CSV table of C-alpha atoms in Angstrom, one decimal:
chain,number,residue,atom,x,y,z
Z,9,UNK,CA,0.0,0.0,0.0
Z,10,UNK,CA,2.9,2.4,0.6
Z,11,UNK,CA,4.1,3.7,-2.7
Z,12,UNK,CA,1.1,2.6,-4.6
Z,13,UNK,CA,-1.4,4.9,-3.0
Z,14,UNK,CA,-1.2,7.6,-5.6
Z,15,UNK,CA,-1.1,5.0,-8.4
Z,16,UNK,CA,-4.3,3.5,-7.0
Z,17,UNK,CA,-5.9,6.9,-7.1
Z,18,UNK,CA,-4.8,7.4,-10.7
Z,19,UNK,CA,-6.2,4.0,-11.8
Z,20,UNK,CA,-9.5,4.5,-10.1
Z,21,UNK,CA,-9.8,7.9,-11.8
Z,22,UNK,CA,-9.3,6.3,-15.2
Z,23,UNK,CA,-11.9,3.7,-14.4
Z,24,UNK,CA,-14.4,6.3,-13.1
Z,25,UNK,CA,-14.3,8.0,-16.5
Z,26,UNK,CA,-15.9,4.9,-18.0
Z,27,UNK,CA,-18.1,4.1,-15.0
Z,28,UNK,CA,-21.3,4.3,-17.0
Z,29,UNK,CA,-20.2,1.4,-19.1
Z,30,UNK,CA,-19.4,-0.8,-16.1
Z,31,UNK,CA,-21.6,-3.4,-14.5
Z,32,UNK,CA,-23.4,-2.3,-11.4
Z,33,UNK,CA,-21.2,-4.5,-9.2
Z,34,UNK,CA,-18.1,-2.9,-10.7
Z,35,UNK,CA,-19.5,0.6,-10.2
Z,36,UNK,CA,-20.1,-0.4,-6.5
Z,37,UNK,CA,-16.5,-1.6,-6.3
Z,38,UNK,CA,-15.1,1.6,-7.7
Z,39,UNK,CA,-17.2,3.9,-5.5
Z,40,UNK,CA,-16.3,1.9,-2.4
Z,41,UNK,CA,-12.6,1.9,-3.2
Z,42,UNK,CA,-12.7,5.6,-3.7
Z,43,UNK,CA,-14.2,5.9,-0.2
Z,44,UNK,CA,-11.5,3.7,1.3
Z,45,UNK,CA,-8.8,5.8,-0.3
Z,46,UNK,CA,-10.6,8.9,1.1
Z,47,UNK,CA,-10.4,7.3,4.6
Z,48,UNK,CA,-6.6,7.0,4.2
Z,49,UNK,CA,-6.3,10.7,3.3
Z,50,UNK,CA,-9.1,11.9,5.5
Z,51,UNK,CA,-10.9,13.4,2.6
Z,52,UNK,CA,-14.2,13.5,4.5
Z,53,UNK,CA,-16.5,14.8,1.8
Z,54,UNK,CA,-15.3,12.6,-1.1
Z,55,UNK,CA,-15.1,9.5,1.1
Z,56,UNK,CA,-18.6,10.1,2.5
Z,57,UNK,CA,-20.1,10.5,-0.9
Z,58,UNK,CA,-18.3,7.6,-2.4
Z,59,UNK,CA,-19.3,5.3,0.5
Z,60,UNK,CA,-22.9,6.3,0.2
Z,61,UNK,CA,-22.8,5.6,-3.5
Z,62,UNK,CA,-21.2,2.2,-2.8
Z,63,UNK,CA,-23.9,1.3,-0.3
Z,64,UNK,CA,-26.7,2.2,-2.7
Z,65,UNK,CA,-25.1,0.4,-5.7
Z,66,UNK,CA,-24.2,-2.8,-3.7
Z,67,UNK,CA,-27.6,-3.0,-2.0
Z,68,UNK,CA,-29.4,-6.2,-3.0
Z,69,UNK,CA,-26.6,-7.4,-5.4
Z,70,UNK,CA,-26.1,-11.2,-5.1
Z,71,UNK,CA,-22.8,-13.0,-4.7
Z,72,UNK,CA,-19.6,-12.9,-2.7
Z,73,UNK,CA,-18.0,-9.9,-4.3
Z,74,UNK,CA,-21.1,-7.7,-3.8
Z,75,UNK,CA,-21.1,-8.7,-0.1
Z,76,UNK,CA,-17.5,-7.6,0.1
Z,77,UNK,CA,-18.3,-4.1,-1.3
Z,78,UNK,CA,-21.4,-3.8,1.0
Z,79,UNK,CA,-19.2,-4.6,3.9
Z,80,UNK,CA,-16.5,-2.2,2.9
Z,81,UNK,CA,-18.9,0.6,2.0
Z,82,UNK,CA,-20.6,0.5,5.4
Z,83,UNK,CA,-17.4,0.5,7.4
Z,84,UNK,CA,-16.0,3.4,5.3
Z,85,UNK,CA,-19.2,5.3,5.9
Z,86,UNK,CA,-19.0,4.5,9.6
Z,87,UNK,CA,-15.4,5.6,9.9
Z,88,UNK,CA,-16.1,8.9,8.2
Z,89,UNK,CA,-19.1,9.6,10.5
Z,90,UNK,CA,-16.8,8.8,13.4
Z,91,UNK,CA,-14.3,11.4,12.1
Z,92,UNK,CA,-17.1,13.9,11.9
Z,93,UNK,CA,-18.4,12.9,15.3
Z,94,UNK,CA,-15.0,13.5,16.9
Z,95,UNK,CA,-15.2,17.2,16.1
Z,96,UNK,CA,-15.8,19.7,18.9
Z,97,UNK,CA,-19.6,20.4,19.2
Z,98,UNK,CA,-20.4,17.6,16.8
Z,99,UNK,CA,-24.1,16.7,16.5
Z,100,UNK,CA,-25.0,14.1,19.1
Z,101,UNK,CA,-26.8,12.0,16.5
Z,102,UNK,CA,-23.6,11.3,14.5
Z,103,UNK,CA,-22.1,8.8,16.9
Z,104,UNK,CA,-25.0,6.4,16.8
Z,105,UNK,CA,-25.0,6.5,13.0
Z,106,UNK,CA,-21.3,5.8,12.9
Z,107,UNK,CA,-21.7,2.7,15.2
Z,108,UNK,CA,-24.8,1.6,13.2
Z,109,UNK,CA,-22.8,1.4,10.0
Z,110,UNK,CA,-20.2,-0.6,11.9
Z,111,UNK,CA,-22.9,-3.0,12.9
Z,112,UNK,CA,-24.2,-3.2,9.3
Z,113,UNK,CA,-20.7,-3.9,8.0
Z,114,UNK,CA,-20.2,-6.8,10.4
Z,115,UNK,CA,-23.7,-8.2,9.6
Z,116,UNK,CA,-23.0,-8.0,5.9
Z,117,UNK,CA,-19.8,-9.9,6.3
Z,118,UNK,CA,-21.3,-12.6,8.5
Z,119,UNK,CA,-24.6,-13.0,6.7
Z,120,UNK,CA,-22.6,-13.7,3.5
Z,121,UNK,CA,-20.3,-16.1,5.3
Z,122,UNK,CA,-17.3,-14.1,4.1
Z,123,UNK,CA,-13.8,-15.5,5.1
Z,124,UNK,CA,-12.7,-14.8,8.7
Z,125,UNK,CA,-10.5,-12.0,7.5
Z,126,UNK,CA,-13.5,-9.8,6.7
Z,127,UNK,CA,-15.3,-9.8,10.1
Z,128,UNK,CA,-11.9,-9.2,11.7
Z,129,UNK,CA,-11.2,-6.3,9.3
Z,130,UNK,CA,-14.5,-4.8,10.2
Z,131,UNK,CA,-13.8,-5.1,13.9
Z,132,UNK,CA,-10.5,-3.3,13.5
Z,133,UNK,CA,-12.4,-0.4,11.9
Z,134,UNK,CA,-15.2,-0.5,14.6
Z,135,UNK,CA,-12.4,-0.1,17.1
Z,136,UNK,CA,-11.1,2.9,15.2
Z,137,UNK,CA,-14.6,4.4,15.2
Z,138,UNK,CA,-14.8,4.0,19.0
Z,139,UNK,CA,-11.4,5.8,19.3
Z,140,UNK,CA,-12.7,8.6,17.2
Z,141,UNK,CA,-15.8,8.8,19.5
Z,142,UNK,CA,-13.7,8.8,22.6
Z,143,UNK,CA,-14.6,5.3,24.0
Z,144,UNK,CA,-11.2,3.7,24.5
Z,145,UNK,CA,-12.6,0.8,26.5
Z,146,UNK,CA,-14.9,-0.2,23.7
Z,147,UNK,CA,-12.0,0.1,21.2
Z,148,UNK,CA,-9.8,-2.0,23.3
Z,149,UNK,CA,-12.5,-4.7,23.6
Z,150,UNK,CA,-12.9,-4.8,19.8
Z,151,UNK,CA,-9.1,-5.2,19.3
Z,152,UNK,CA,-8.8,-7.9,22.0
Z,153,UNK,CA,-11.5,-9.9,20.4
Z,154,UNK,CA,-9.6,-10.1,17.2
Z,155,UNK,CA,-6.4,-11.4,18.6
Z,156,UNK,CA,-7.0,-13.9,21.5
Z,157,UNK,CA,-3.8,-15.7,22.6
Z,158,UNK,CA,-2.4,-17.8,19.8
Z,159,UNK,CA,-4.2,-16.0,17.0
Z,160,UNK,CA,-0.8,-15.1,15.5
Z,161,UNK,CA,-0.5,-18.8,14.4
Z,162,UNK,CA,-3.5,-18.1,12.1
Z,163,UNK,CA,-2.2,-14.8,10.7
Z,164,UNK,CA,-2.5,-16.1,7.1
Z,165,UNK,CA,-6.3,-16.4,7.6
Z,166,UNK,CA,-6.7,-13.0,9.3
Z,167,UNK,CA,-4.1,-11.0,7.4
Z,168,UNK,CA,-4.0,-7.3,8.0
Z,169,UNK,CA,-6.2,-7.5,11.1
Z,170,UNK,CA,-3.7,-9.3,13.3
Z,171,UNK,CA,-0.9,-6.7,13.3
Z,172,UNK,CA,-3.5,-3.8,13.2
Z,173,UNK,CA,-5.3,-5.2,16.3
Z,174,UNK,CA,-2.0,-5.8,18.2
Z,175,UNK,CA,-0.9,-2.3,17.5
Z,176,UNK,CA,-4.3,-1.1,18.5
Z,177,UNK,CA,-4.2,-2.9,21.8
Z,178,UNK,CA,-0.7,-1.5,22.5
Z,179,UNK,CA,-1.8,2.1,21.8
Z,180,UNK,CA,-5.2,2.0,23.5
Z,181,UNK,CA,-4.0,0.1,26.6
Z,182,UNK,CA,-1.1,2.5,26.9
Z,183,UNK,CA,-3.6,5.5,26.9
Z,184,UNK,CA,-5.7,3.7,29.5
Z,185,UNK,CA,-2.6,3.3,31.8
Z,186,UNK,CA,-2.4,-0.4,31.4
Z,187,UNK,CA,1.3,-0.7,30.7
Z,188,UNK,CA,1.6,-4.5,31.1
Z,189,UNK,CA,-1.1,-5.2,28.6
Z,190,UNK,CA,0.2,-2.6,26.2
Z,191,UNK,CA,3.8,-4.0,26.4
Z,192,UNK,CA,2.5,-7.6,25.9
Z,193,UNK,CA,0.7,-6.5,22.7
Z,194,UNK,CA,3.7,-4.6,21.4
Z,195,UNK,CA,6.0,-7.6,21.9
Z,196,UNK,CA,3.5,-9.9,20.2
Z,197,UNK,CA,3.4,-7.4,17.3
Z,198,UNK,CA,7.2,-7.4,17.0
Z,199,UNK,CA,7.2,-11.3,17.1
Z,200,UNK,CA,5.0,-11.6,14.1
Z,201,UNK,CA,6.8,-13.7,11.3
Z,202,UNK,CA,9.2,-11.6,9.3
Z,203,UNK,CA,7.8,-12.8,5.9
Z,204,UNK,CA,4.6,-11.0,7.0
Z,205,UNK,CA,6.6,-7.8,7.4
Z,206,UNK,CA,8.1,-8.2,3.9
Z,207,UNK,CA,4.7,-8.9,2.4
Z,208,UNK,CA,2.9,-5.9,4.0
Z,209,UNK,CA,5.0,-2.9,3.4
Z,210,UNK,CA,2.8,-0.8,5.7
Z,211,UNK,CA,3.6,-2.7,8.9
Z,212,UNK,CA,6.3,-0.3,9.9
Z,213,UNK,CA,3.8,2.5,9.3
Z,214,UNK,CA,1.4,1.1,11.9
Z,215,UNK,CA,4.3,-0.2,14.1
Z,216,UNK,CA,4.9,3.4,15.1
Z,217,UNK,CA,1.9,3.1,17.3
Z,218,UNK,CA,3.6,0.6,19.6
Z,219,UNK,CA,6.5,2.9,20.5
Z,220,UNK,CA,4.9,4.6,23.6
Z,221,UNK,CA,3.9,1.1,24.9
Z,222,UNK,CA,7.5,-0.1,24.6
Z,223,UNK,CA,8.8,3.0,26.4
Z,224,UNK,CA,6.3,2.7,29.2
Z,225,UNK,CA,7.0,-1.0,29.5
Z,226,UNK,CA,10.7,-0.4,30.0
Z,227,UNK,CA,11.8,-1.5,26.5
Z,228,UNK,CA,13.4,1.7,25.3
Z,229,UNK,CA,15.8,-0.2,23.2
Z,230,UNK,CA,13.1,-1.7,21.1
Z,231,UNK,CA,11.2,1.6,21.0
Z,232,UNK,CA,14.2,3.4,19.5
Z,233,UNK,CA,14.7,0.6,17.0
Z,234,UNK,CA,11.1,0.7,15.9
Z,235,UNK,CA,11.1,4.5,15.7
Z,236,UNK,CA,14.0,4.4,13.3
Z,237,UNK,CA,12.3,1.7,11.2
Z,238,UNK,CA,9.1,3.7,11.1
Z,239,UNK,CA,11.0,6.8,10.1
Z,240,UNK,CA,12.5,5.0,7.2
Z,241,UNK,CA,9.1,3.6,6.2
Z,242,UNK,CA,7.5,7.0,6.5
Z,243,UNK,CA,9.8,8.4,3.8
Z,244,UNK,CA,8.6,5.8,1.3
Z,245,UNK,CA,4.9,6.0,2.1
Z,246,UNK,CA,2.5,7.6,-0.4
Z,247,UNK,CA,-0.3,7.8,2.2
Z,248,UNK,CA,-0.7,11.5,3.0
Z,249,UNK,CA,-1.1,11.3,6.8
Z,250,UNK,CA,1.5,8.6,7.6
Z,251,UNK,CA,4.2,11.3,8.2
Z,252,UNK,CA,1.9,13.1,10.5
Z,253,UNK,CA,1.2,9.9,12.5
Z,254,UNK,CA,4.9,9.3,12.8
Z,255,UNK,CA,5.6,12.8,13.9
Z,256,UNK,CA,3.0,12.5,16.6
Z,257,UNK,CA,4.5,9.3,17.9
Z,258,UNK,CA,8.0,10.8,17.8
Z,259,UNK,CA,6.6,13.7,19.9
Z,260,UNK,CA,5.2,11.3,22.5
Z,261,UNK,CA,8.6,9.5,22.5
Z,262,UNK,CA,10.4,12.8,23.3
Z,263,UNK,CA,7.8,13.7,25.9
Z,264,UNK,CA,8.3,10.4,27.7
Z,265,UNK,CA,12.0,11.1,27.7
Z,266,UNK,CA,11.4,14.5,29.4
Z,267,UNK,CA,12.4,16.6,26.3
Z,268,UNK,CA,9.4,18.9,26.1
Z,269,UNK,CA,11.0,21.4,23.6
Z,270,UNK,CA,11.6,18.7,21.1
Z,271,UNK,CA,8.2,17.2,21.6
Z,272,UNK,CA,6.6,20.6,21.0
Z,273,UNK,CA,8.5,21.1,17.7
Z,274,UNK,CA,7.4,17.6,16.5
Z,275,UNK,CA,3.8,18.3,17.5
Z,276,UNK,CA,3.9,21.5,15.5
Z,277,UNK,CA,5.3,19.7,12.5
Z,278,UNK,CA,2.6,17.0,12.8
Z,279,UNK,CA,-0.1,19.7,12.8
Z,280,UNK,CA,1.2,21.6,9.7
Z,281,UNK,CA,3.2,19.3,7.4
Z,282,UNK,CA,2.4,16.4,5.2
Z,283,UNK,CA,-1.2,15.4,4.9
Z,284,UNK,CA,-2.3,17.9,7.5
Z,285,UNK,CA,-1.1,20.9,5.4
Z,286,UNK,CA,-4.5,21.4,3.9
Z,287,UNK,CA,-6.5,21.2,7.2
């Protein structure tokens, strides 16, 4: 996903030009994928519209692929509503809508008996929605459900969701002050098979999230190693907000090492550079 983000946007733009000639299922796929790319760049308006279009187009379509697009469209819609609901003075009705789309996504995946990777993928995004809405306990519960002890052995069946959930546990447990649980998840993340790291180029992107848990758990050596690896990955990433995520984590690292001036500069950079420049 790293360097191909812009390329994916370019290919979808080309396909969209001929959308009228596509089958309805293919139109649903294009709209939903546009929404997913919008999530990655926090393009709220375009992602919202694309997800709504994907939901409408995929509604009632038979087959496995249509169920995939329904699932993805609902979770994209829920995530974007969660983003809107996190804003100061947001309408109180947005949060239930965001959670409802998360429920519909999970139901779509399970009703169609999609492979296990899809319900787990939805749960990861339901956790992210809860983080946006400020319920860290609910987010942590979603993440924990995805990766019970030993789930790493089945990582091939669950794919992206295993590292994403472990990083999520590490970061949310850290924020809740549960250093032991956070450290355990961070170490489980780092112990994932190295071929998985080679296959998923974005793992060092999300691995930045485990750095505070490693510091709080007394593994500053591993924290520094991962911070360097994530810095290298950030430079190759085409996803607009990955540099901002890294800078935020680096700021936390500096704060935990009692270097407030450096932390402040990094926070300022995270707020103004990269994908945040247009906000």
